Short mmCIF file of C-alpha atoms and ligand atoms in Angstrom, two decimals:
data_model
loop_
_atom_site.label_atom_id
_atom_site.label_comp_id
_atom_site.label_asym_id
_atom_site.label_seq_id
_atom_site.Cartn_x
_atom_site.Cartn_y
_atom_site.Cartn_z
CA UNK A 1 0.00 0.00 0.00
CA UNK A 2 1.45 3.37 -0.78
CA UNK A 3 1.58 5.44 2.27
CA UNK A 4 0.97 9.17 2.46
CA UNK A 5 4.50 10.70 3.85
CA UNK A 6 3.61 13.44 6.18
CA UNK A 7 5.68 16.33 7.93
CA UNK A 8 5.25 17.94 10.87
CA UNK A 9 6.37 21.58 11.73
CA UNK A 10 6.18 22.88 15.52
CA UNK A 11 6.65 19.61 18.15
CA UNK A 12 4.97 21.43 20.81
CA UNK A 13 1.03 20.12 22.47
CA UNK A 14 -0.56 19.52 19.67
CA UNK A 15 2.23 18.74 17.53
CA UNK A 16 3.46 16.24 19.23
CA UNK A 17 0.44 14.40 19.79
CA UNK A 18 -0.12 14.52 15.72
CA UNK A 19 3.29 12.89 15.24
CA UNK A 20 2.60 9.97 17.47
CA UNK A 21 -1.14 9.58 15.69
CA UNK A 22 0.09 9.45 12.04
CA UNK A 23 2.58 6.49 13.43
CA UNK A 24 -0.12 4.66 14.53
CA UNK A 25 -1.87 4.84 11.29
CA UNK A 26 -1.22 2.38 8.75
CA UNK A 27 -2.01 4.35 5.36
CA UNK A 28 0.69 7.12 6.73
CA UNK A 29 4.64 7.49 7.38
CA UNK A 30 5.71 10.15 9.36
CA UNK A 31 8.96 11.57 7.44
CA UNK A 32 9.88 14.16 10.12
CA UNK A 33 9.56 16.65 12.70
CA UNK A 34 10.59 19.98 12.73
CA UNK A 35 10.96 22.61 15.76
CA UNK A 36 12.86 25.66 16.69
CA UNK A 37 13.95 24.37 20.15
CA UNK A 38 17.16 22.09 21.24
CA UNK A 39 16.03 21.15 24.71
CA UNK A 40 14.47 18.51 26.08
CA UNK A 41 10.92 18.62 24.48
CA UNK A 42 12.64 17.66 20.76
CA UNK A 43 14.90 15.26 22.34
CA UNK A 44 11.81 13.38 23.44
CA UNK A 45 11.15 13.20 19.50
CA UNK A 46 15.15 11.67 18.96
CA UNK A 47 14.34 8.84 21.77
CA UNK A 48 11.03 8.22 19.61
CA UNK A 49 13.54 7.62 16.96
CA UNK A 50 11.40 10.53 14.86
CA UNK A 51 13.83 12.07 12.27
CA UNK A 52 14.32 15.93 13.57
CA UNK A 53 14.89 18.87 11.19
CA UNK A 54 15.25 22.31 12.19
CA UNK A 55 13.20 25.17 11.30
CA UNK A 56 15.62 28.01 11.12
CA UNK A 57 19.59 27.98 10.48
CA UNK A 58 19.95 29.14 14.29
CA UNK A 59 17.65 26.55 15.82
CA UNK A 60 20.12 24.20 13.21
CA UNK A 61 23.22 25.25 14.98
CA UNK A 62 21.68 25.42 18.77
CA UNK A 63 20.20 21.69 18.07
CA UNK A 64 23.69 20.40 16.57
CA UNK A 65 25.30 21.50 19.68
CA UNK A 66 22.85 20.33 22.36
CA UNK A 67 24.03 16.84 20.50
CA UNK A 68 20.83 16.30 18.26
CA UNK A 69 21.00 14.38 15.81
CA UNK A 70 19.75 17.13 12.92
CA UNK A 71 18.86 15.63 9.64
CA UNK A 72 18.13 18.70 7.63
CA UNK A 73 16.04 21.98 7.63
CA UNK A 74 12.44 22.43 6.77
CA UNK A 75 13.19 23.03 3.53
CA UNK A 76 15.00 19.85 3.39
CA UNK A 77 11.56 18.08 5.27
CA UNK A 78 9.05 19.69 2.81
CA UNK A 79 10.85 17.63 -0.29
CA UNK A 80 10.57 14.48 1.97
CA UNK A 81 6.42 14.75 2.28
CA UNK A 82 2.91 15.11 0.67
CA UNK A 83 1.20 16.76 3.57
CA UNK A 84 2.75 19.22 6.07
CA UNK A 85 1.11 19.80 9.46
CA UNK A 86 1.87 23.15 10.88
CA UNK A 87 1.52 23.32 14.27
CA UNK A 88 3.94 26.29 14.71
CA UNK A 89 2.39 28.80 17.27
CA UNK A 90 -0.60 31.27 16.36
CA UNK A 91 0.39 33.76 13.33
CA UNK A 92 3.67 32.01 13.13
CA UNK A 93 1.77 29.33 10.85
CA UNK A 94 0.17 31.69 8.76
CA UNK A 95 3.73 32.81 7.44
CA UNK A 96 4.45 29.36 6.17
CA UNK A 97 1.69 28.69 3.77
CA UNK A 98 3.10 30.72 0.91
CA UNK A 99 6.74 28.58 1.33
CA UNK A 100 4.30 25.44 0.59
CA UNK A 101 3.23 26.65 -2.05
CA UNK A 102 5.76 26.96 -3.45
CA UNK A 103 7.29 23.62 -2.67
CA UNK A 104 3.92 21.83 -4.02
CA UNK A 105 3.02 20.27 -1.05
CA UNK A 106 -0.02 20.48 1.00
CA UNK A 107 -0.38 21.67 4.12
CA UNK A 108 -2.69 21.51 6.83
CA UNK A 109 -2.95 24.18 9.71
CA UNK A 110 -4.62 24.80 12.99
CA UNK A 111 -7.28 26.45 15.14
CA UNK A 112 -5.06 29.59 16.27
CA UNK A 113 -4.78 30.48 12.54
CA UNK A 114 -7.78 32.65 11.06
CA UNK A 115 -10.48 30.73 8.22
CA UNK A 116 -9.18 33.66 5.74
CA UNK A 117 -5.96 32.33 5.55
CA UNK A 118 -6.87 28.45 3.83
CA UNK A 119 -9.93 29.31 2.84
CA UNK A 120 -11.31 25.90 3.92
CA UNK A 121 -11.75 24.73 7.65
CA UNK A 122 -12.49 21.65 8.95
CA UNK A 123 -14.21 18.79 11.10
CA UNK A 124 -14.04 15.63 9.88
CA UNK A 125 -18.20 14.69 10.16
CA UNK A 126 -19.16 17.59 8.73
CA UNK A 127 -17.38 18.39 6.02
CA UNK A 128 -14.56 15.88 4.87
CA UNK A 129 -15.59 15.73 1.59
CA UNK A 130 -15.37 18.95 0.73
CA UNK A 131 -11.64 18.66 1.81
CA UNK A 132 -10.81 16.16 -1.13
CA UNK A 133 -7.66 17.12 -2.69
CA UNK A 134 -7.25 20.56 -1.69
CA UNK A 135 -4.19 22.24 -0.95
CA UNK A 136 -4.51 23.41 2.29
CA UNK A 137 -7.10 23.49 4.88
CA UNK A 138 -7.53 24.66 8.70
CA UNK A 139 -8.28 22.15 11.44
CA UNK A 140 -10.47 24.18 13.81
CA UNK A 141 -9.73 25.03 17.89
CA UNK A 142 -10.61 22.43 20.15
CA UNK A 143 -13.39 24.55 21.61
CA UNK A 144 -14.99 24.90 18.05
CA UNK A 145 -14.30 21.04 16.85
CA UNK A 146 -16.82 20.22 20.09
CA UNK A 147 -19.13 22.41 18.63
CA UNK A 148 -19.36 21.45 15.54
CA UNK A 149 -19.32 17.43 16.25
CA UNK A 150 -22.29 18.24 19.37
CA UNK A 151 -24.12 21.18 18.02
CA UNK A 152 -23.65 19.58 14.53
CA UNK A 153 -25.14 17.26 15.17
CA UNK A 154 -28.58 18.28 16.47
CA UNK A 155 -28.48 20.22 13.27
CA UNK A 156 -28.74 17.43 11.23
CA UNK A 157 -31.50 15.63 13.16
CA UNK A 158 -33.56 18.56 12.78
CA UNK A 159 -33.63 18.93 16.64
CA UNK A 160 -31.63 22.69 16.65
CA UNK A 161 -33.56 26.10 16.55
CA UNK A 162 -30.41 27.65 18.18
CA UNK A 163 -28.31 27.58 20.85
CA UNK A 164 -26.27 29.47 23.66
CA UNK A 165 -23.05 28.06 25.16
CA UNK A 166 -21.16 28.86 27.89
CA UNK A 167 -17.55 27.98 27.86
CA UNK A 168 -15.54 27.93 30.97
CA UNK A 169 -11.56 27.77 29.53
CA UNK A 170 -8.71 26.36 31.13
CA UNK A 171 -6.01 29.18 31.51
CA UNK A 172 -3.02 27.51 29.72
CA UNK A 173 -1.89 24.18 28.96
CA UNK A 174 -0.08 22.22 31.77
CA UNK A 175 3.66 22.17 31.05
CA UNK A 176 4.19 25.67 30.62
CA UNK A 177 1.98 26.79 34.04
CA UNK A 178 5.51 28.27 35.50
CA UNK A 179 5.25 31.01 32.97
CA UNK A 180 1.69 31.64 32.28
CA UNK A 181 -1.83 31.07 33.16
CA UNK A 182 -4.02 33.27 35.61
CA UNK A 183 -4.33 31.78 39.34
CA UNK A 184 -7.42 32.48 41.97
CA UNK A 185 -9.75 35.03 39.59
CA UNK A 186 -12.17 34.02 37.09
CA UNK A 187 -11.62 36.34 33.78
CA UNK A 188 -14.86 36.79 31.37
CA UNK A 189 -14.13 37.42 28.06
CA UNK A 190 -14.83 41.10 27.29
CA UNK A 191 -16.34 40.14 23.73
CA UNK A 192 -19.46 38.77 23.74
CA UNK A 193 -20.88 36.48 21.81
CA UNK A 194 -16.94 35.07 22.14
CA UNK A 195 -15.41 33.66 19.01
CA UNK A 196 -15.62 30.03 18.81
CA UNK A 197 -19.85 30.27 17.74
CA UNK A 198 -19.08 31.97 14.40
CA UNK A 199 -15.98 29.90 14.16
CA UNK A 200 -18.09 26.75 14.13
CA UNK A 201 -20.41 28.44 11.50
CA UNK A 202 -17.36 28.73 8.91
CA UNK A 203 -17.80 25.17 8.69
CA UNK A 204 -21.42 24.34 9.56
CA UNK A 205 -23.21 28.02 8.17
CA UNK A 206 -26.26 26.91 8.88
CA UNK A 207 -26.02 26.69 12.96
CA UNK A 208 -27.68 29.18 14.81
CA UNK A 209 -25.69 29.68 17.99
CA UNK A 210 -23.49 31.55 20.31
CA UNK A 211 -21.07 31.58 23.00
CA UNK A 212 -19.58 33.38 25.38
CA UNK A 213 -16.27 32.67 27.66
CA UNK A 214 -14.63 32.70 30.66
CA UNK A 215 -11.62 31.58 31.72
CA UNK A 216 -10.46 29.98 35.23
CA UNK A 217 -7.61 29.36 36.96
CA UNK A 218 -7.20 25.42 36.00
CA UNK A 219 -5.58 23.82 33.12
CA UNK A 220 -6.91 20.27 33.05
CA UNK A 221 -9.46 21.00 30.02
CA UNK A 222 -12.23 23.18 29.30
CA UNK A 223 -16.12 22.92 30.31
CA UNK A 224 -19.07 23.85 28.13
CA UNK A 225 -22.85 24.43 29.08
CA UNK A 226 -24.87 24.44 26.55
CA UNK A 227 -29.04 26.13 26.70
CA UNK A 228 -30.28 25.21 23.34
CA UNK A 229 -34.02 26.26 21.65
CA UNK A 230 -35.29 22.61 19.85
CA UNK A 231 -37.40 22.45 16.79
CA UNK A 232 -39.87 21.18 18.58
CA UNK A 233 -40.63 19.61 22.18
CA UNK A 234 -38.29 16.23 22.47
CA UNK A 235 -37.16 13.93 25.28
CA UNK A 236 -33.59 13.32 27.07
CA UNK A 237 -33.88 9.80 25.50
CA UNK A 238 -34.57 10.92 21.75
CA UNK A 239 -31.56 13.34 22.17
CA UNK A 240 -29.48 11.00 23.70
CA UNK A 241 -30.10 8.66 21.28
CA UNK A 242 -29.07 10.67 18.57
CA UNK A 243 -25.65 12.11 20.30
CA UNK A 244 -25.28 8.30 21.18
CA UNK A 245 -25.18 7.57 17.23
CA UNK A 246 -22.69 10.34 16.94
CA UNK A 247 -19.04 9.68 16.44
CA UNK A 248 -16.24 10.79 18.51
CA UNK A 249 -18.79 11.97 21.03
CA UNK A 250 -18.55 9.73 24.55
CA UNK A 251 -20.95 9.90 27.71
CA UNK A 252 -19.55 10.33 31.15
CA UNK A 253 -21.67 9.08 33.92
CA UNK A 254 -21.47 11.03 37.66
CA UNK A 255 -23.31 7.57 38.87
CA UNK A 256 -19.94 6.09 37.52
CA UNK A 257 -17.73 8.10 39.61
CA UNK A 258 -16.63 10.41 36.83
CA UNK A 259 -17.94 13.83 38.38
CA UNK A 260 -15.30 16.43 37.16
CA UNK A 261 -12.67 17.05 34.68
CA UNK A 262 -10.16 15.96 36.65
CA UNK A 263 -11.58 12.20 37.22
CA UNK A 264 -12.03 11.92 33.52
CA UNK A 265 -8.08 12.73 32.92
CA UNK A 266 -7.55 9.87 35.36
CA UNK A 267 -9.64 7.37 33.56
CA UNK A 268 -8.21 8.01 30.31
CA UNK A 269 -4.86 7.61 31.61
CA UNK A 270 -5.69 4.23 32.95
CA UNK A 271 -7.17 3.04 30.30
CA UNK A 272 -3.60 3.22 28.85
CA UNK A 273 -4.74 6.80 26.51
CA UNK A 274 -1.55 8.20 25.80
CA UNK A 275 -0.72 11.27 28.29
CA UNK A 276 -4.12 10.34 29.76
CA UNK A 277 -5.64 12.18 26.27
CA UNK A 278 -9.77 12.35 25.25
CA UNK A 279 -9.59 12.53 21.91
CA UNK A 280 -13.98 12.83 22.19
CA UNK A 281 -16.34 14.74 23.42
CA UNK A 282 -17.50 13.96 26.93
CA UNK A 283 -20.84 14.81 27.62
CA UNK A 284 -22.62 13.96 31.01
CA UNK A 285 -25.78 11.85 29.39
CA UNK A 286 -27.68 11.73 33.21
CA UNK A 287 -27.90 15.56 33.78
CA UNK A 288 -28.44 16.30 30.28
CA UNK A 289 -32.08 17.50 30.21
CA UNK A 290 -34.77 18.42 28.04
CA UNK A 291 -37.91 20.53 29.56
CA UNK A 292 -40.42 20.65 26.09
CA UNK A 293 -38.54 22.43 23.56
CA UNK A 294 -35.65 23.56 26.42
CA UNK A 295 -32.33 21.60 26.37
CA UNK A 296 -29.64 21.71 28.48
CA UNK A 297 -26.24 19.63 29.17
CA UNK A 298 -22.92 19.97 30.57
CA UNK A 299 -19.60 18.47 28.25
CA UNK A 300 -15.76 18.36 28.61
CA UNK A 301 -13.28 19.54 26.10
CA UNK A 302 -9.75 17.86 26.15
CA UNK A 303 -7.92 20.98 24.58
CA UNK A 304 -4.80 19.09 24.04
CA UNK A 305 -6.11 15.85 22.22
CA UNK A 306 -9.82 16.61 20.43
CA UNK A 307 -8.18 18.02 17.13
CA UNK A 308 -6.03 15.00 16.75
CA UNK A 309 -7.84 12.70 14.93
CA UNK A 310 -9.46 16.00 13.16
CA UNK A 311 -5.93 16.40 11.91
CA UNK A 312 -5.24 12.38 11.09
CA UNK A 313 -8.59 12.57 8.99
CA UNK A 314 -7.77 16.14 7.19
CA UNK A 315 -4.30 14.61 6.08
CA UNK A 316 -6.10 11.61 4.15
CA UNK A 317 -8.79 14.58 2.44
CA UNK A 318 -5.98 16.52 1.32
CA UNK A 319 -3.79 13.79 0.01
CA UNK A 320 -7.12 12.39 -1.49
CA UNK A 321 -5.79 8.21 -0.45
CA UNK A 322 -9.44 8.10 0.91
CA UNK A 323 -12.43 9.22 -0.40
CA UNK A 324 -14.94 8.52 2.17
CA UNK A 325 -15.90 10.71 4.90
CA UNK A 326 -17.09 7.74 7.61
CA UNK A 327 -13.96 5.64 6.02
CA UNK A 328 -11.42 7.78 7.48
CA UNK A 329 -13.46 8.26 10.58
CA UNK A 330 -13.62 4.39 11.17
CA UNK A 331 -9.88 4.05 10.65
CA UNK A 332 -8.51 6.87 12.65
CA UNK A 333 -10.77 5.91 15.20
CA UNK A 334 -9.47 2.34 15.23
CA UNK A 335 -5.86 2.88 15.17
CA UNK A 336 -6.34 5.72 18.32
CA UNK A 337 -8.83 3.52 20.06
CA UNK A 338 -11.79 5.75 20.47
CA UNK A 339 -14.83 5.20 22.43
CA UNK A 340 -18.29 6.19 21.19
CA UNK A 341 -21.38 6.57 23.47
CA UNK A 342 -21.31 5.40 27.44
CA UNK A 343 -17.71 5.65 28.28
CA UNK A 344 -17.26 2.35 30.85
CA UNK A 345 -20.18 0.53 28.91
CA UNK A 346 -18.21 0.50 25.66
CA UNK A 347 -14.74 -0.33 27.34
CA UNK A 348 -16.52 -3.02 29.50
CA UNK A 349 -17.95 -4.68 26.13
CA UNK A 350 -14.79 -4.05 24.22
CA UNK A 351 -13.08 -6.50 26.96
CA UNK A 352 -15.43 -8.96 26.82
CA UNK A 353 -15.50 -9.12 22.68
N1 NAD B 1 -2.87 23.83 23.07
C1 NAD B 1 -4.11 23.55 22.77
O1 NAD B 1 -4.91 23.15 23.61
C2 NAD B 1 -4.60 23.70 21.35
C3 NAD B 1 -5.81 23.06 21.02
C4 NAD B 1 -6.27 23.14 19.70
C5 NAD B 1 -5.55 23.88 18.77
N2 NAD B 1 -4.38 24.50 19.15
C6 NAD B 1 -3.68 25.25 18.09
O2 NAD B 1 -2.54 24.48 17.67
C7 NAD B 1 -1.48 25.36 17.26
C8 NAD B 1 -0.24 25.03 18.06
O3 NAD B 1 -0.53 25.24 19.43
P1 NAD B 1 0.25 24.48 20.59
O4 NAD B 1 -0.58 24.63 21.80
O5 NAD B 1 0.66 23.12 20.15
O6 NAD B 1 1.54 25.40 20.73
P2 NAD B 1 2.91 25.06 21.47
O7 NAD B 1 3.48 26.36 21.87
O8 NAD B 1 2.71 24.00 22.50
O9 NAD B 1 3.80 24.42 20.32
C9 NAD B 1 4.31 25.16 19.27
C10 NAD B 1 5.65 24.55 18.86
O10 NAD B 1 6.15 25.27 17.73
C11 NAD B 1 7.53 25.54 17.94
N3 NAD B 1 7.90 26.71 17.13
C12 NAD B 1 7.86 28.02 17.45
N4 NAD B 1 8.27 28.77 16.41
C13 NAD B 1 8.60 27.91 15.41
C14 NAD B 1 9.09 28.07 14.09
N5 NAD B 1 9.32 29.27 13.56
N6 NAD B 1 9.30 26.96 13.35
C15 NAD B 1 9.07 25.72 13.86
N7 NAD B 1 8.61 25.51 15.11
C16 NAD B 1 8.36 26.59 15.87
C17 NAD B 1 7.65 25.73 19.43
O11 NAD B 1 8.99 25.54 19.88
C18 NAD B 1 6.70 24.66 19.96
O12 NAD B 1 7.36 23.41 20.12
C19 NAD B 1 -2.02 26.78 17.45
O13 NAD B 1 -2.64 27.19 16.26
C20 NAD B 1 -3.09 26.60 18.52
O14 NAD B 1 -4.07 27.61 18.50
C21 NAD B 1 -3.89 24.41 20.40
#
């Protein structure tokens, strides 16, 4: 089987977690990874025996004397691949995407980067297709991905009139909590409705929602709470069933011990997830509640992880290798072991099979 070669620039949270995902994946090589650092978060990537480039000639120098082994610069990475992740920091991938075009080579980017800048942004249920063989195309925020996949898909059983979320947001992202993150406030977003409702609308249009944000002094994950308007009057069951039927979306039970974001990190990480990761949507199914045509429920947002297989499935659009949607779902979700619906149920079963 020919396998799609794919590059990855910026080895930092999400990077990182991208490069180990396409070498789990058996339609896809990983050909490199490429950073700007020489300590010991790229060394981590020369014990994974991942060939390292670096992305500038002083980052080439500063890795070649921390004793890395460099194989090349980015320039020298981009002739290796078909697909390029960038997963540089915000505005620092935007500068890139002219330099692959150039090269020829297609190039995927993420949330932090605007819509305006591919053109294109996506979320692998809703709009894969649409992704075939394009040259470039944005993976969207975590926040926004949940949106899309929960939100989505209410849409498309008829069952949204619109929708208000709030989003309480984790302050940074563990490992770098010695130099930034707030501690005891609570900071509301001045802008409201916050960004990440008309972010999901550049891939689902139709949607009629908002959000607003605030962010706390944690950085475990983030927290929506979603008021939505239904079509018409429903149940908890018939809404349930149809976010049960949804992929990449799993149920968290408080019944089951799993009452906060915290407990959720722990179960992942014994369930053997790598760095304890949810690559779903967690949604608490037995306080989810409809009253009529009121709905209301509660999910969890694992920053660092959701756009991951996002990311794995926008690499085989681009490269065109698969052509269905739901095929690419299916094997990304196989290869990172994803859950779908009740969270111990599924593992439970899974055991037994
Ligand atoms: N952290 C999250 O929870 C999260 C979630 C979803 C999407 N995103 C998005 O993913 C993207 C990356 O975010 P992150 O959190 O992984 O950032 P990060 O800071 O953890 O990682 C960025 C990496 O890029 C490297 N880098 C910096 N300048 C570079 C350059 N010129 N060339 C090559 N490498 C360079 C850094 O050394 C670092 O290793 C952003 O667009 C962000 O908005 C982040």
């Amino acid at each position: 089987m020919k396998k799609i070669k794919v590059a990855l620039n910026g080895y930092g949270v999400i990077g990182k977690r991208i490069a180990d995902a396409v070498n789990l994946q058996e339609d896809m090589e990983l050909v490199g990874v490429c950073d700007v650092v020489s300590d010991w978060r790229i060394k981590v990537a020369v014990v994974k025996k991942y060939p390292v480039y670096a992305s500038t000639p002083e980052s080439l120098k500063a890795m070649t004397d921390a004793g890395i082994p460099v194989k090349g610069t980015l320039d020298d990475l981009i002739r290796e691949a078909d697909v390029i992740c960038d997963c540089t920091p915000k505005k620092v991938a935007a500068l890139n995407l002219e330099k692959y075009k150039l090269a020829g080579i297609r190039s995927i980017f993420q949330g932090g980067e605007k819509h305006s800048l591919t053109g294109h942004s996506f979320v692998a249920q809703a709009n894969y297709e649409t992704a075939l063989g394009l040259s470039s195309t944005r993976v969207v925020s975590c926040n926004t991905t949940s949106i899309v996949r929960v939100l989505g898909a209410l849409k498309n059983a008829g069952l949204l009139k619109k929708g208000h979320g709030v989003l309480v947001r984790r302050s940074t992202d563990p490992w770098e909590s010695d130099t930034s993150g707030i501690i005891n406030t609570i900071v509301p977003e001045l802008v409201i409705p916050s960004h990440q409702a008309p972010d999901a609308k550049t891939v689902m249009p139709e949607m009629e929602i908002t959000t607003s944000a605030l962010v706390v002094a944690e950085t475990i994950s983030h927290l929506h709470s979603w008021h939505v308007e239904l079509t018409r009057e429903s149940t908890s069951e018939e809404v349930l069933k149809v976010l049960a039927a949804t992929p990449r979306i799993l149920f968290l039970k408080a019944s089951e011990g799993l009452r906060a974001l915290n407990e959720t990190v722990e179960l992942m990480s014994d369930l053997g997830r790598s760095r304890g990761d949810m690559y779903e949507v967690g949604l608490w199914s037995e306080s989810l509640t409809v009253q009529g045509t009121e709905l209301y429920f509660n999910y969890q947002v694992y920053n660092q992880a959701i756009v991951i297989p996002e990311t794995i499935d926008a690499i085989r659009a681009l490269s065109g290798i698969e052509p269905s949607g739901a095929a690419s779902i299916a094997k990304t979700n196989k290869a990172l072991g994803m859950i779908q619906g009740d969270v111990l149920e599924y593992v439970m079963k899974s055991t037994r099979a």
